[in-house]
mmCIF file of C-alpha atoms (C1' of nucleotides) in Angstrom:
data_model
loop_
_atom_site.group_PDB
_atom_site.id
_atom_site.type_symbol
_atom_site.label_atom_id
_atom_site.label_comp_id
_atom_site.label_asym_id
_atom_site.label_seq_id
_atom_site.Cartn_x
_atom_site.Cartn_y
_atom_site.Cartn_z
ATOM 1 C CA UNK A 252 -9.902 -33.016 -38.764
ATOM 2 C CA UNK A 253 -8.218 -32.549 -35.180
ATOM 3 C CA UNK A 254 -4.749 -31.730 -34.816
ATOM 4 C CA UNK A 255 -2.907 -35.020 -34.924
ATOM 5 C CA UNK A 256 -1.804 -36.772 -31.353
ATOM 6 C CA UNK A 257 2.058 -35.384 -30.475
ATOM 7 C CA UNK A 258 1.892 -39.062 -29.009
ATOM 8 C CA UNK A 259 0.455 -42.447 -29.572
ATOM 9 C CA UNK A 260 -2.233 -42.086 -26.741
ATOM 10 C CA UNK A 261 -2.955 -45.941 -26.939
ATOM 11 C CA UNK A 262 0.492 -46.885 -25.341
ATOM 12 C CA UNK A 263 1.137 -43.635 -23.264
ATOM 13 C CA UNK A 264 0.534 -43.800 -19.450
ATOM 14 C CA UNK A 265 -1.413 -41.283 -17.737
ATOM 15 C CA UNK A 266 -2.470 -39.930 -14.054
ATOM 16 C CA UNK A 267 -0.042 -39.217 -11.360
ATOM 17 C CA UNK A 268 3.267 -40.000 -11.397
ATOM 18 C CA UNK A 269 4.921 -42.773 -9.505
ATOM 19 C CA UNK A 270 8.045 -42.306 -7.478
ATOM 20 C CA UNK A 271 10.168 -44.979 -9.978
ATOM 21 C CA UNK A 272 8.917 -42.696 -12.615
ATOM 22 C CA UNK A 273 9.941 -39.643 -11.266
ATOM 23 C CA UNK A 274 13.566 -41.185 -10.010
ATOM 24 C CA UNK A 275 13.885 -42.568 -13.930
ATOM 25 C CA UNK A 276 13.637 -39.379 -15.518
ATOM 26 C CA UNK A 277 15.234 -36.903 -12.753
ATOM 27 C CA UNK A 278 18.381 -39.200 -13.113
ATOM 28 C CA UNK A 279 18.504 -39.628 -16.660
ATOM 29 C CA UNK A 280 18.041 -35.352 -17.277
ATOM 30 C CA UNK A 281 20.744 -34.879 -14.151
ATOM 31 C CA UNK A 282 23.055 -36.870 -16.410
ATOM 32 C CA UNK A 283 21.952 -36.436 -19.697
ATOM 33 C CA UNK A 284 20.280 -33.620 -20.193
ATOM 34 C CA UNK A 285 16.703 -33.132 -22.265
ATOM 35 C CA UNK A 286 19.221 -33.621 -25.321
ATOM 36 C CA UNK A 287 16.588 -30.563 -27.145
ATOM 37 C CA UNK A 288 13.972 -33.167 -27.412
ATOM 38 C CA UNK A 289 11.246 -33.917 -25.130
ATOM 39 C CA UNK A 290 9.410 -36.038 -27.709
ATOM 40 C CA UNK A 291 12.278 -38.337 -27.720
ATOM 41 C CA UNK A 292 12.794 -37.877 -24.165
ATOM 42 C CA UNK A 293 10.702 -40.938 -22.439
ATOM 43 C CA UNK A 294 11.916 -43.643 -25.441
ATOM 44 C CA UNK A 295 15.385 -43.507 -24.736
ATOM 45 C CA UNK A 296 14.474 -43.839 -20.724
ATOM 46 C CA UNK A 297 12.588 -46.419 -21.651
ATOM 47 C CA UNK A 298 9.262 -44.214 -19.882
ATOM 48 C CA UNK A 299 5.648 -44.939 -21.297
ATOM 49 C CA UNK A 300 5.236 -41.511 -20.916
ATOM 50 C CA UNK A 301 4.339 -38.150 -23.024
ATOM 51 C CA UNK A 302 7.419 -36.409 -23.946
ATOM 52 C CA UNK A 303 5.186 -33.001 -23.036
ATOM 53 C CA UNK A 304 4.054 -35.106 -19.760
ATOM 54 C CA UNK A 305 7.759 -35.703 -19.113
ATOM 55 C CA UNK A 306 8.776 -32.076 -19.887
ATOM 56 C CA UNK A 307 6.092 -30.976 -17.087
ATOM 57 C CA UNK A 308 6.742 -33.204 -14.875
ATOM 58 C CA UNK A 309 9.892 -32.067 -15.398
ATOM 59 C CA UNK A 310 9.929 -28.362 -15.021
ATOM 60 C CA UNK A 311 6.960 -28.312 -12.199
ATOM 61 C CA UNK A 312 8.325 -30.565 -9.939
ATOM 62 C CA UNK A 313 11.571 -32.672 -10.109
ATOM 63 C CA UNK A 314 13.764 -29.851 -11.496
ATOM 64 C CA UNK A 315 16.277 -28.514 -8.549
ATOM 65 C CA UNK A 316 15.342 -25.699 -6.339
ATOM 66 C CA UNK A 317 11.842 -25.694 -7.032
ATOM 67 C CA UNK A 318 9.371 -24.200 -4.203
ATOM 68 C CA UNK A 319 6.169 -25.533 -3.367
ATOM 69 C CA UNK A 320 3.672 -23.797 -0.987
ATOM 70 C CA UNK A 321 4.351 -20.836 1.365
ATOM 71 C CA UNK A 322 3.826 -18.489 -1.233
ATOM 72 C CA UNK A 323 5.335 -15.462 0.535
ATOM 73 C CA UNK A 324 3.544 -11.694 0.928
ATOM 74 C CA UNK A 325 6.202 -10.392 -1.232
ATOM 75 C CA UNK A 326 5.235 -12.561 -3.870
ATOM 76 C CA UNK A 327 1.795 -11.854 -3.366
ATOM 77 C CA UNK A 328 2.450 -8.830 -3.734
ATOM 78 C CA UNK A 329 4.630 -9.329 -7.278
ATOM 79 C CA UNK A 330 1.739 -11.808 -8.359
ATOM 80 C CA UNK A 331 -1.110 -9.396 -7.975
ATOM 81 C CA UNK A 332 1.287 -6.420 -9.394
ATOM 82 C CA UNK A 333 2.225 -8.271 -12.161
ATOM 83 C CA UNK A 334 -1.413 -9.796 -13.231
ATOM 84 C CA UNK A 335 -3.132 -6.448 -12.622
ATOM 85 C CA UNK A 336 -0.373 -5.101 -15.027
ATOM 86 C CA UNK A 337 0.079 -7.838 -17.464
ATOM 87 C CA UNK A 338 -2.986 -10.417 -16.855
ATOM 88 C CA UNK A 339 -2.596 -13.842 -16.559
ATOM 89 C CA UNK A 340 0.922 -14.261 -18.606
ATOM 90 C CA UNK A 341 2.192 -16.761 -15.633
ATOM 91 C CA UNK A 342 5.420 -17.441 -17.475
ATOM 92 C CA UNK A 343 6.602 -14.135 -17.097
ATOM 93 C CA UNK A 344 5.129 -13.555 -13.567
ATOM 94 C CA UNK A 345 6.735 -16.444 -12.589
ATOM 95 C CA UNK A 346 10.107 -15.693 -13.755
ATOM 96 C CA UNK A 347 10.179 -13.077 -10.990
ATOM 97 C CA UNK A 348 9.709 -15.652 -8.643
ATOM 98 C CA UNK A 349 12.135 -17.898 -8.388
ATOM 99 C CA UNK A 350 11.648 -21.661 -7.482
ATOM 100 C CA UNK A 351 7.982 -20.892 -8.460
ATOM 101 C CA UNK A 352 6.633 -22.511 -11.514
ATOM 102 C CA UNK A 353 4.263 -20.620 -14.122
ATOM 103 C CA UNK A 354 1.824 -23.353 -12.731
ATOM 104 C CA UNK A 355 2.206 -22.641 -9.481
ATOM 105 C CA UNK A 356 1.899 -19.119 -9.789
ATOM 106 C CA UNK A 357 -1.344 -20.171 -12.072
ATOM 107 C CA UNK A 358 -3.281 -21.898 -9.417
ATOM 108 C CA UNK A 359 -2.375 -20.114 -6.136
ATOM 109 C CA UNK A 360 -3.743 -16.816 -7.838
ATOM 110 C CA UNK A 361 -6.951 -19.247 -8.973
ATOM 111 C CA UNK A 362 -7.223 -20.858 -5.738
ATOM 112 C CA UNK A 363 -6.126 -18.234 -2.952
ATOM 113 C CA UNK A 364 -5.101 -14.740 -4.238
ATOM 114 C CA UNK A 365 -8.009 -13.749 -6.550
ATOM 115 C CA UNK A 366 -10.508 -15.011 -3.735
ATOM 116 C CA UNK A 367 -8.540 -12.738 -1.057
ATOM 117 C CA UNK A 368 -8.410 -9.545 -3.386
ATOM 118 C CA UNK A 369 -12.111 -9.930 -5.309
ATOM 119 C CA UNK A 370 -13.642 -12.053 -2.332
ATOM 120 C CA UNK A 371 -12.764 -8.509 -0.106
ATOM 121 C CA UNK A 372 -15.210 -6.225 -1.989
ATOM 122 C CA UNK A 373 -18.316 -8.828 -1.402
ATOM 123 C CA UNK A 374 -17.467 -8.410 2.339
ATOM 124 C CA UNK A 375 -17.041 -4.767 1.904
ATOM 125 C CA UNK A 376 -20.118 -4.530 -0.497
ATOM 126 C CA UNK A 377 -23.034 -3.933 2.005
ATOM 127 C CA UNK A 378 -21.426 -1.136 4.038
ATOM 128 C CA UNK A 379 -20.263 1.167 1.437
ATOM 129 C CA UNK A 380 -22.121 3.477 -0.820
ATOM 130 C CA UNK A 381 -23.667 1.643 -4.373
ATOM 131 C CA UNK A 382 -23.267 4.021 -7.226
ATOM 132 C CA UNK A 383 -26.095 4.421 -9.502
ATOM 133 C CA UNK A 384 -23.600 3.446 -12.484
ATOM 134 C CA UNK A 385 -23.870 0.234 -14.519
ATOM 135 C CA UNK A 386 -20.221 -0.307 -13.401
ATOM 136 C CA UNK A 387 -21.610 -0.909 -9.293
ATOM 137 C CA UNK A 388 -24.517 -2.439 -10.059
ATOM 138 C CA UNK A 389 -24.320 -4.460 -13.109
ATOM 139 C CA UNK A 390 -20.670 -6.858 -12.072
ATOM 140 C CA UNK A 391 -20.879 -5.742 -7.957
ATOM 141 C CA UNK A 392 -20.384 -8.969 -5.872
ATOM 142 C CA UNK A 393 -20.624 -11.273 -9.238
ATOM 143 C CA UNK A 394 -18.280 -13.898 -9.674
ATOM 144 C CA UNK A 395 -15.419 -13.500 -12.335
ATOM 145 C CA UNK A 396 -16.598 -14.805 -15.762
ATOM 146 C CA UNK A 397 -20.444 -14.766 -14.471
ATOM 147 C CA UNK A 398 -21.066 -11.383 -14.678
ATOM 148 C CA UNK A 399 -23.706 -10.186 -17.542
ATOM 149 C CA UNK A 400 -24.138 -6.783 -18.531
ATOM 150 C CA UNK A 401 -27.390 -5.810 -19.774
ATOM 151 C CA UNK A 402 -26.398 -3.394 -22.754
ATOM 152 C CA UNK A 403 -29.070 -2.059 -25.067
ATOM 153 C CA UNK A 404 -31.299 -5.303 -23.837
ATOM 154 C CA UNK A 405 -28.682 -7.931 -24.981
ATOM 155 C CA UNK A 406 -26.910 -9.774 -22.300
ATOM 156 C CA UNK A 407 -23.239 -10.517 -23.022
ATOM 157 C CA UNK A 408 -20.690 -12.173 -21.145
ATOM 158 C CA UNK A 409 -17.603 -10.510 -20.134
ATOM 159 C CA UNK A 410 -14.835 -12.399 -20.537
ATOM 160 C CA UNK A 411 -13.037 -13.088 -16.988
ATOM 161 C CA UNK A 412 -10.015 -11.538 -16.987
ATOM 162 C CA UNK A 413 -11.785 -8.398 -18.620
ATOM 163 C CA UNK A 414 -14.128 -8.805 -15.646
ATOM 164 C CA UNK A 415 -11.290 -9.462 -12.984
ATOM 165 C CA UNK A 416 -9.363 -6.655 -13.931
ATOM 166 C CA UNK A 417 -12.716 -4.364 -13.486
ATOM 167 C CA UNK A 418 -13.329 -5.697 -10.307
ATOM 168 C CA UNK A 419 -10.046 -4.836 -9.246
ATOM 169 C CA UNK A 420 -9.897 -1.446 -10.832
ATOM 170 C CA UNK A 421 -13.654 -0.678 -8.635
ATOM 171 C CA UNK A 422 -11.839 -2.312 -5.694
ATOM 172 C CA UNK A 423 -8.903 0.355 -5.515
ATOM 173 C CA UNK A 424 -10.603 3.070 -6.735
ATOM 174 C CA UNK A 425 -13.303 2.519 -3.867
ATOM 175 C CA UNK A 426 -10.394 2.135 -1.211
ATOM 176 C CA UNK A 427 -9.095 5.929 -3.053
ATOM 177 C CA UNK A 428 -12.678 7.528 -3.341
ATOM 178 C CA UNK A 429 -15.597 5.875 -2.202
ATOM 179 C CA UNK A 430 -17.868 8.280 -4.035
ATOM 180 C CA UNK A 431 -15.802 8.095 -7.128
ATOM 181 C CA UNK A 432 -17.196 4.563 -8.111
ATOM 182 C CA UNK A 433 -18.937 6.998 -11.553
ATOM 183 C CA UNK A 434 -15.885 7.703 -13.370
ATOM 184 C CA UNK A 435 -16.459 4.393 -14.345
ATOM 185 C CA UNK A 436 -12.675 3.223 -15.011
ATOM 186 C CA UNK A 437 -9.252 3.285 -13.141
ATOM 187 C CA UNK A 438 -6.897 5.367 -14.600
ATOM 188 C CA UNK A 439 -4.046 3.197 -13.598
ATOM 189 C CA UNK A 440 -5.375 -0.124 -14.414
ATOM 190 C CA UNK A 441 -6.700 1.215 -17.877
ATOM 191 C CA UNK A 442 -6.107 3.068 -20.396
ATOM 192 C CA UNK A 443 -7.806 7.005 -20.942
ATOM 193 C CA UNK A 444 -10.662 7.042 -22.825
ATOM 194 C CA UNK A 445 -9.888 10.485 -23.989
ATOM 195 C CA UNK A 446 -7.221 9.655 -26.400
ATOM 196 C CA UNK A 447 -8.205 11.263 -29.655
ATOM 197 C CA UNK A 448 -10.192 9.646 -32.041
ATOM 198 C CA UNK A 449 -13.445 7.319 -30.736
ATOM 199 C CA UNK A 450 -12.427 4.325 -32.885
ATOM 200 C CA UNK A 451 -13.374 2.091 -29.824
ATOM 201 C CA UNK A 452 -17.181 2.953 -30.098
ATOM 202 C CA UNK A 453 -19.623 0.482 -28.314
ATOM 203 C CA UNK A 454 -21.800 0.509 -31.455
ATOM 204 C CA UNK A 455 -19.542 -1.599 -33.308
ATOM 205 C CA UNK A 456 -18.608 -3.987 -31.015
ATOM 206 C CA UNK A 457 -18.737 -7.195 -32.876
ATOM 207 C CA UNK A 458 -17.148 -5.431 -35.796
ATOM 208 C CA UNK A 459 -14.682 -3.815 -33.895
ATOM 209 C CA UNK A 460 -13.473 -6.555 -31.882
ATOM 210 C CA UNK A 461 -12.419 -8.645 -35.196
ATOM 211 C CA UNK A 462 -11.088 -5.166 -36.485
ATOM 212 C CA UNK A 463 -8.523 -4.518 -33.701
ATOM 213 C CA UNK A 464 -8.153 -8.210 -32.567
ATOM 214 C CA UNK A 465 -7.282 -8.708 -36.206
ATOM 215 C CA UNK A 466 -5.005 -5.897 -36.539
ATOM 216 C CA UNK A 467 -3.028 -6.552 -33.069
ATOM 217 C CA UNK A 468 -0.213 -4.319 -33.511
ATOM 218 C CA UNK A 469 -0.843 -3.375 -37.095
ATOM 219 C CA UNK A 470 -0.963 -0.174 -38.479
ATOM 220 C CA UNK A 471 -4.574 0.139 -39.118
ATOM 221 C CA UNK A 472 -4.752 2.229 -36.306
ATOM 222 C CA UNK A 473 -2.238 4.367 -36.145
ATOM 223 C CA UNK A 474 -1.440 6.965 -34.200
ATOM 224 C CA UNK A 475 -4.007 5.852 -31.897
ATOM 225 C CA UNK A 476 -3.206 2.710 -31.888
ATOM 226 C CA UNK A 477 0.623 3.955 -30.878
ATOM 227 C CA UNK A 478 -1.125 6.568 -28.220
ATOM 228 C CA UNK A 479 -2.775 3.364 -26.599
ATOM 229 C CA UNK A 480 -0.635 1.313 -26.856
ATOM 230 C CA UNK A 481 1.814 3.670 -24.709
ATOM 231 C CA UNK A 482 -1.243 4.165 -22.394
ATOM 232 C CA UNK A 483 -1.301 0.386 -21.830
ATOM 233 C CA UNK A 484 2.498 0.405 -21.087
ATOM 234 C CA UNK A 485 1.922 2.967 -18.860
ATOM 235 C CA UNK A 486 -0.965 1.473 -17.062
ATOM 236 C CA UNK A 487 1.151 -1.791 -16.689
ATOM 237 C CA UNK A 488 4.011 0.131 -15.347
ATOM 238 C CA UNK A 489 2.603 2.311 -12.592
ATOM 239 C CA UNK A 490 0.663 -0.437 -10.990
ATOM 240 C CA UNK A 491 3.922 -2.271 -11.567
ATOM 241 C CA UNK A 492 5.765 0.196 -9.904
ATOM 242 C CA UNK A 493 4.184 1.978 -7.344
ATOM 243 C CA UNK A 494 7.068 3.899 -6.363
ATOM 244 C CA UNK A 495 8.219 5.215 -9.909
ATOM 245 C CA UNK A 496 5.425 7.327 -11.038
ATOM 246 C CA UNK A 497 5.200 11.431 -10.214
ATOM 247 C CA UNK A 498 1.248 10.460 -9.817
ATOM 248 C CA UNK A 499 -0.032 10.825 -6.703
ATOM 249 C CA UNK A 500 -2.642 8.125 -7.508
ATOM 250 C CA UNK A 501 0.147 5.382 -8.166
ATOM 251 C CA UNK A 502 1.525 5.822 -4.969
ATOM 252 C CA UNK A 503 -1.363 3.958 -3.441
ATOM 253 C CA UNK A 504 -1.873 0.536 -5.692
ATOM 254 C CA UNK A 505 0.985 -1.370 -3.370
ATOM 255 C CA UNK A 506 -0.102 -0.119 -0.117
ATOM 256 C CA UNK A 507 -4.127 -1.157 -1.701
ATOM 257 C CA UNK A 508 -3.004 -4.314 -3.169
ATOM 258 C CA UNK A 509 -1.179 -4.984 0.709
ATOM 259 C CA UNK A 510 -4.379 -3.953 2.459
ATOM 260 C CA UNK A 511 -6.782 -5.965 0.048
ATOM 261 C CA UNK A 512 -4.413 -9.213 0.800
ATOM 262 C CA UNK A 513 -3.967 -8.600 3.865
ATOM 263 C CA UNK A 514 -6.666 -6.102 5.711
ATOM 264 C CA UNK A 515 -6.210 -2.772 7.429
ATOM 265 C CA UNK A 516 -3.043 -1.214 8.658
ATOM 266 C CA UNK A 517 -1.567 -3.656 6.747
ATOM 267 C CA UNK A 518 0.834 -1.476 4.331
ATOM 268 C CA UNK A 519 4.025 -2.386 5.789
ATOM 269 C CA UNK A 520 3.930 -5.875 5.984
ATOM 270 C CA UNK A 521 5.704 -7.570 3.128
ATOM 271 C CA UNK A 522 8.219 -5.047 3.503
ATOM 272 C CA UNK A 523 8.639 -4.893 -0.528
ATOM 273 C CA UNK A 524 7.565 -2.282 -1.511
ATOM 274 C CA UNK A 525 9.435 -1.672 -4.041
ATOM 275 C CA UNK A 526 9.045 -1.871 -7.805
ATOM 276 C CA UNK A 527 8.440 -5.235 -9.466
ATOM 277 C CA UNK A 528 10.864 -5.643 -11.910
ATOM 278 C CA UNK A 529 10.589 -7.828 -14.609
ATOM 279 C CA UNK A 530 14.036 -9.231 -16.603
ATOM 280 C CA UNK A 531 12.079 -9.789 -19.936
ATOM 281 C CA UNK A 532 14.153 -13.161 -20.570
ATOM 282 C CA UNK A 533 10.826 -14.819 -23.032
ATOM 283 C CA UNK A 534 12.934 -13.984 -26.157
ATOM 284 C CA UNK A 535 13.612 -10.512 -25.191
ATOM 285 C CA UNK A 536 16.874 -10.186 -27.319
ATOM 286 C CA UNK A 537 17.892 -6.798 -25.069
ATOM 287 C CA UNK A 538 18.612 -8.731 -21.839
ATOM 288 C CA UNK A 539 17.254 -7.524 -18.502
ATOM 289 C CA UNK A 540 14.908 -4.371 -18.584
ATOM 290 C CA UNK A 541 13.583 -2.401 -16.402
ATOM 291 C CA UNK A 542 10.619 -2.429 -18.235
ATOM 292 C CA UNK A 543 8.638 -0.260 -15.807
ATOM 293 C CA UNK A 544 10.838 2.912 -15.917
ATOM 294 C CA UNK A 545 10.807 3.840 -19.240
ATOM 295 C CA UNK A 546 9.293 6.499 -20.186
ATOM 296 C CA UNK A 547 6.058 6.986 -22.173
ATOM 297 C CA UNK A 548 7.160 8.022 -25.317
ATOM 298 C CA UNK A 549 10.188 5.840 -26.051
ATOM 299 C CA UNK A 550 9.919 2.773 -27.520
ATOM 300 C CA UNK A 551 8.563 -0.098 -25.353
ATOM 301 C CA UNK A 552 10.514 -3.139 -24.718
ATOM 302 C CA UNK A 553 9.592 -6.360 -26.323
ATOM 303 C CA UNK A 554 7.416 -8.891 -24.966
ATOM 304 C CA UNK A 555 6.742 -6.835 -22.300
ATOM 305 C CA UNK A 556 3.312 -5.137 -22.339
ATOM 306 C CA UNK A 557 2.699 -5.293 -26.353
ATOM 307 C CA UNK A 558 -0.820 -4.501 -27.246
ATOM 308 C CA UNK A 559 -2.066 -8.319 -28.375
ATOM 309 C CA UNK A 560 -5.281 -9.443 -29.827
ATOM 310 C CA UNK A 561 -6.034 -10.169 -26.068
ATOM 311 C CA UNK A 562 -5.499 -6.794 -24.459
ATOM 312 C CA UNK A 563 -7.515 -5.384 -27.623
ATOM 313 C CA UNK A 564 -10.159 -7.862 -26.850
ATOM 314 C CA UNK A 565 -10.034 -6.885 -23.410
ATOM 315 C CA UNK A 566 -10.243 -3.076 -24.250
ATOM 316 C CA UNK A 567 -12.942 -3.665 -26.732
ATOM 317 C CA UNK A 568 -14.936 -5.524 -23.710
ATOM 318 C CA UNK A 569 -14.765 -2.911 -21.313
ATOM 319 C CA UNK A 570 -15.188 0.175 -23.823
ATOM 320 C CA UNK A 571 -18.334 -1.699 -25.025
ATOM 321 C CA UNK A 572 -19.866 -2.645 -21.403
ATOM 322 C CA UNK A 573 -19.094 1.300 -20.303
ATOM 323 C CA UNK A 574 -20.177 2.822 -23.451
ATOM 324 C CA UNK A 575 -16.663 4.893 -23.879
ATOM 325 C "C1'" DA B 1335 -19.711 -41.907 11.122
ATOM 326 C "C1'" DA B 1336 -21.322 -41.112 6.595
ATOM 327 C "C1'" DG B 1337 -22.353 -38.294 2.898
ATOM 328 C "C1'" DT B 1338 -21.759 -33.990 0.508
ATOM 329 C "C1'" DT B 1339 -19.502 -29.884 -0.813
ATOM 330 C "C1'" DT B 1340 -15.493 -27.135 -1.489
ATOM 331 C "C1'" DA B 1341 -10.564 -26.327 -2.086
ATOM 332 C "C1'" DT B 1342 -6.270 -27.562 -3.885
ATOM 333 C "C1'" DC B 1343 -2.972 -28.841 -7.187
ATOM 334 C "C1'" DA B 1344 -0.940 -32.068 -10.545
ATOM 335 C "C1'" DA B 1345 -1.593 -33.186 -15.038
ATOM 336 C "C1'" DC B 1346 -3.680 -32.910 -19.532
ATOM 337 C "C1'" DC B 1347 -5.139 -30.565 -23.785
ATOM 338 C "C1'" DG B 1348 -4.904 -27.806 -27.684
ATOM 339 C "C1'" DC B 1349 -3.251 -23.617 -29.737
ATOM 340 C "C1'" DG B 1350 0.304 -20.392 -31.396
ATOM 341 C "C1'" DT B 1351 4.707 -20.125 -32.984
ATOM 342 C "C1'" DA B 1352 9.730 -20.775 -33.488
ATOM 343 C "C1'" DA B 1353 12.949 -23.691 -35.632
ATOM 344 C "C1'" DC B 1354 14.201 -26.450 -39.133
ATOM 345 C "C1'" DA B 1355 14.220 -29.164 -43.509
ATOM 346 C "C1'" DA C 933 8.269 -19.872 -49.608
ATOM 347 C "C1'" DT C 934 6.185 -23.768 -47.682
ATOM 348 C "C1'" DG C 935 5.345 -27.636 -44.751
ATOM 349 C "C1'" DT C 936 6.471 -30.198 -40.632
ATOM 350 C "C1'" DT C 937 7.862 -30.854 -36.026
ATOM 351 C "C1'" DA C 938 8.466 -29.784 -31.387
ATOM 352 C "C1'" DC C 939 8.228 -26.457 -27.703
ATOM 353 C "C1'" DG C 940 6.057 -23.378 -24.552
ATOM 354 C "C1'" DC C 941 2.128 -21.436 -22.880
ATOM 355 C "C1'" DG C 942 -2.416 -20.721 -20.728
ATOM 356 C "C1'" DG C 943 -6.880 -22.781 -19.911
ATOM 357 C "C1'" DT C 944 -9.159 -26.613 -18.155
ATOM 358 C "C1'" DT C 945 -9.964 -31.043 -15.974
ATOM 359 C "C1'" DG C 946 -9.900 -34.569 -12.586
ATOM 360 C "C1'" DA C 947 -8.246 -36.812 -8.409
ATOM 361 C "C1'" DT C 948 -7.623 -36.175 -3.760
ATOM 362 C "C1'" DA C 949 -7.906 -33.875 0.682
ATOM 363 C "C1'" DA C 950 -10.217 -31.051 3.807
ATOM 364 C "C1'" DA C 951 -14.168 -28.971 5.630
ATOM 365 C "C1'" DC C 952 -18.798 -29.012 6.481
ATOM 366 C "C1'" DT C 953 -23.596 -30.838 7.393
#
DNA sequence: AAGTTTATCAACCGCGTAACA
DNA sequence: ATGTTACGCGGTTGATAAACT
């Protein structure tokens, strides 16, 4: 039993979009609006069309003051910030971009940005120092996603964007301390390992992944959960914001993130520099927040870093490869 | 010049969830 | 409280262009 068709697929056209297509429905919205129903949308134009095709077609490319292209170092900069912080949640990345499209923002990181900062450390990989650690040898120079870590003689898959953000944690904490590469895990990108109880314990991985991925933001956890959870905020704001942390290690991420995009001596160029901020507008009831200077312990803004089943999937991935 | 591989990006698909009856 | 509908999102696919052999 599959979810049932949002369409009739039989009489619904498909592929590209021709230019009569695209005039019909830009001039009916311009003058019209959506009316609050895309499903209804392409009947009234008379479009063979999707109502969720329209909507996209819609929002990606015929709505005003859309950018294509040219994707700027200062939103490189925000893009990589942002994903390193929050992952791959392109709606909210690209709401700090504006005239870029969640899409957009999607496939230049797939297709440009993620080669330039991961495709760096296979061209760095044969002149610096290996470590003896699982962490350099097991993922080094491995595709995202491909990676397989041999733990206790069973291979398992990391999941990519576990894997990506690893790859970029080893990347800036080689640029920081070449012979560091042991401590396994980037204090800025993750969260400490040494937060009280070991509930995240590589011998119950299966378990524990359905445990917290379960749980989400449940209580089942409790203070720990809370302590990681602030952790995680944390994490997501200082490589957020660069500039707003006392640590002497988040300094560095912008001026790494500007020489991993764009090479040595770099560090100025983009001229941003400054903190990414994201206005929470995805359902945030509070408005705009700065949601990368609050502090630790108050309470963290909504639907801005919460700790999901995906970011406890994530955790559980990387506490289980590293054995924390 | 022809064939093959790789890169890019528009569009599709299905899931989670908010809104509503 | 429950079921249904539509929306929004992120992952994936496929067509096309560009680069390479």
């Amino acid at each position: 039993m599959g979810r049932a068709p949002c369409c009739d697929k039989a009489t619904v056209k498909k592929g590209p979009w021709s230019p009569e297509e695209d005039a019909m429905l830009k001039n009916y919205i311009e003058q019209h609006g959506t009316g609050g129903n895309w499903i209804a949308l392409p009947h009234k134009i008379g479009l063979k069309r999707c109502g969720k095709s329209c909507r996209l077609r819609w929002l990606n490319y015929l709505r005003p003051n859309i950018k294509h292209g040219d994707f700027t170092p200062e939103e490189d900069s925000i893009i990589c910030s942002l994903y390193i912080s929050i992952g791959s949640r392109w709606s909210i990345i690209a709401a700090q971009l504006p005239g870029r499209t969640d899409n957009d923002v999607k496939n230049y990181w797939n297709t440009k940005l993620k080669k330039r900062l991961l495709g760096r450390r296979k061209d760095r990989g044969h002149h610096h120092h290996r470590s003896q650690s699982a962490t350099a040898t097991a993922e080094d120079d491995l595709p995202a996603g491909d990676a397989m870590n041999d733990s206790g003689g069973e291979q398992r898959s990391l999941s990519a964007s576990a894997m990506e953000r690893i790859q970029l944690c080893m990347q800036l904490q080689e640029l920081q301390n070449p012979l560091a590469m042991h401590q396994h895990h980037n204090p800025l990108l993750w969260p400490n390992k040494d937060h009280g109880n070991n509930s995240f314990n590589s011998n119950s991985s299966s378990s524990m992944n359905v445990t917290v991925a379960e749980h989400g933001l449940s209580s089942s956890l409790g203070d720990h959960h809370q302590q990681l959870n602030g952790q995680l905020e944390s994490a997501a704001a200082m490589a957020a914001s660069p500039s707003s942390g006392e640590n002497s290690n988040v300094v560095t991420i912008e001026a790494e993130l500007q020489e991993l995009l764009y090479g040595e001596g770099s560090q100025g160029r983009g001229g941003g520099g400054g903190a990414v901020i994201v206005d929470c507008d995805v359902g945030a009831p509070q408005g705009d927040v700065d949601w990368w200077s609050y502090d630790q312990g108050k309470q963290s803004p909504v639907n801005c870093w919460d700790f999901t089943p995906e970011t406890s999937s994530m955790f559980q991935d990387y506490t289980s490869v590293y054995d924390i």
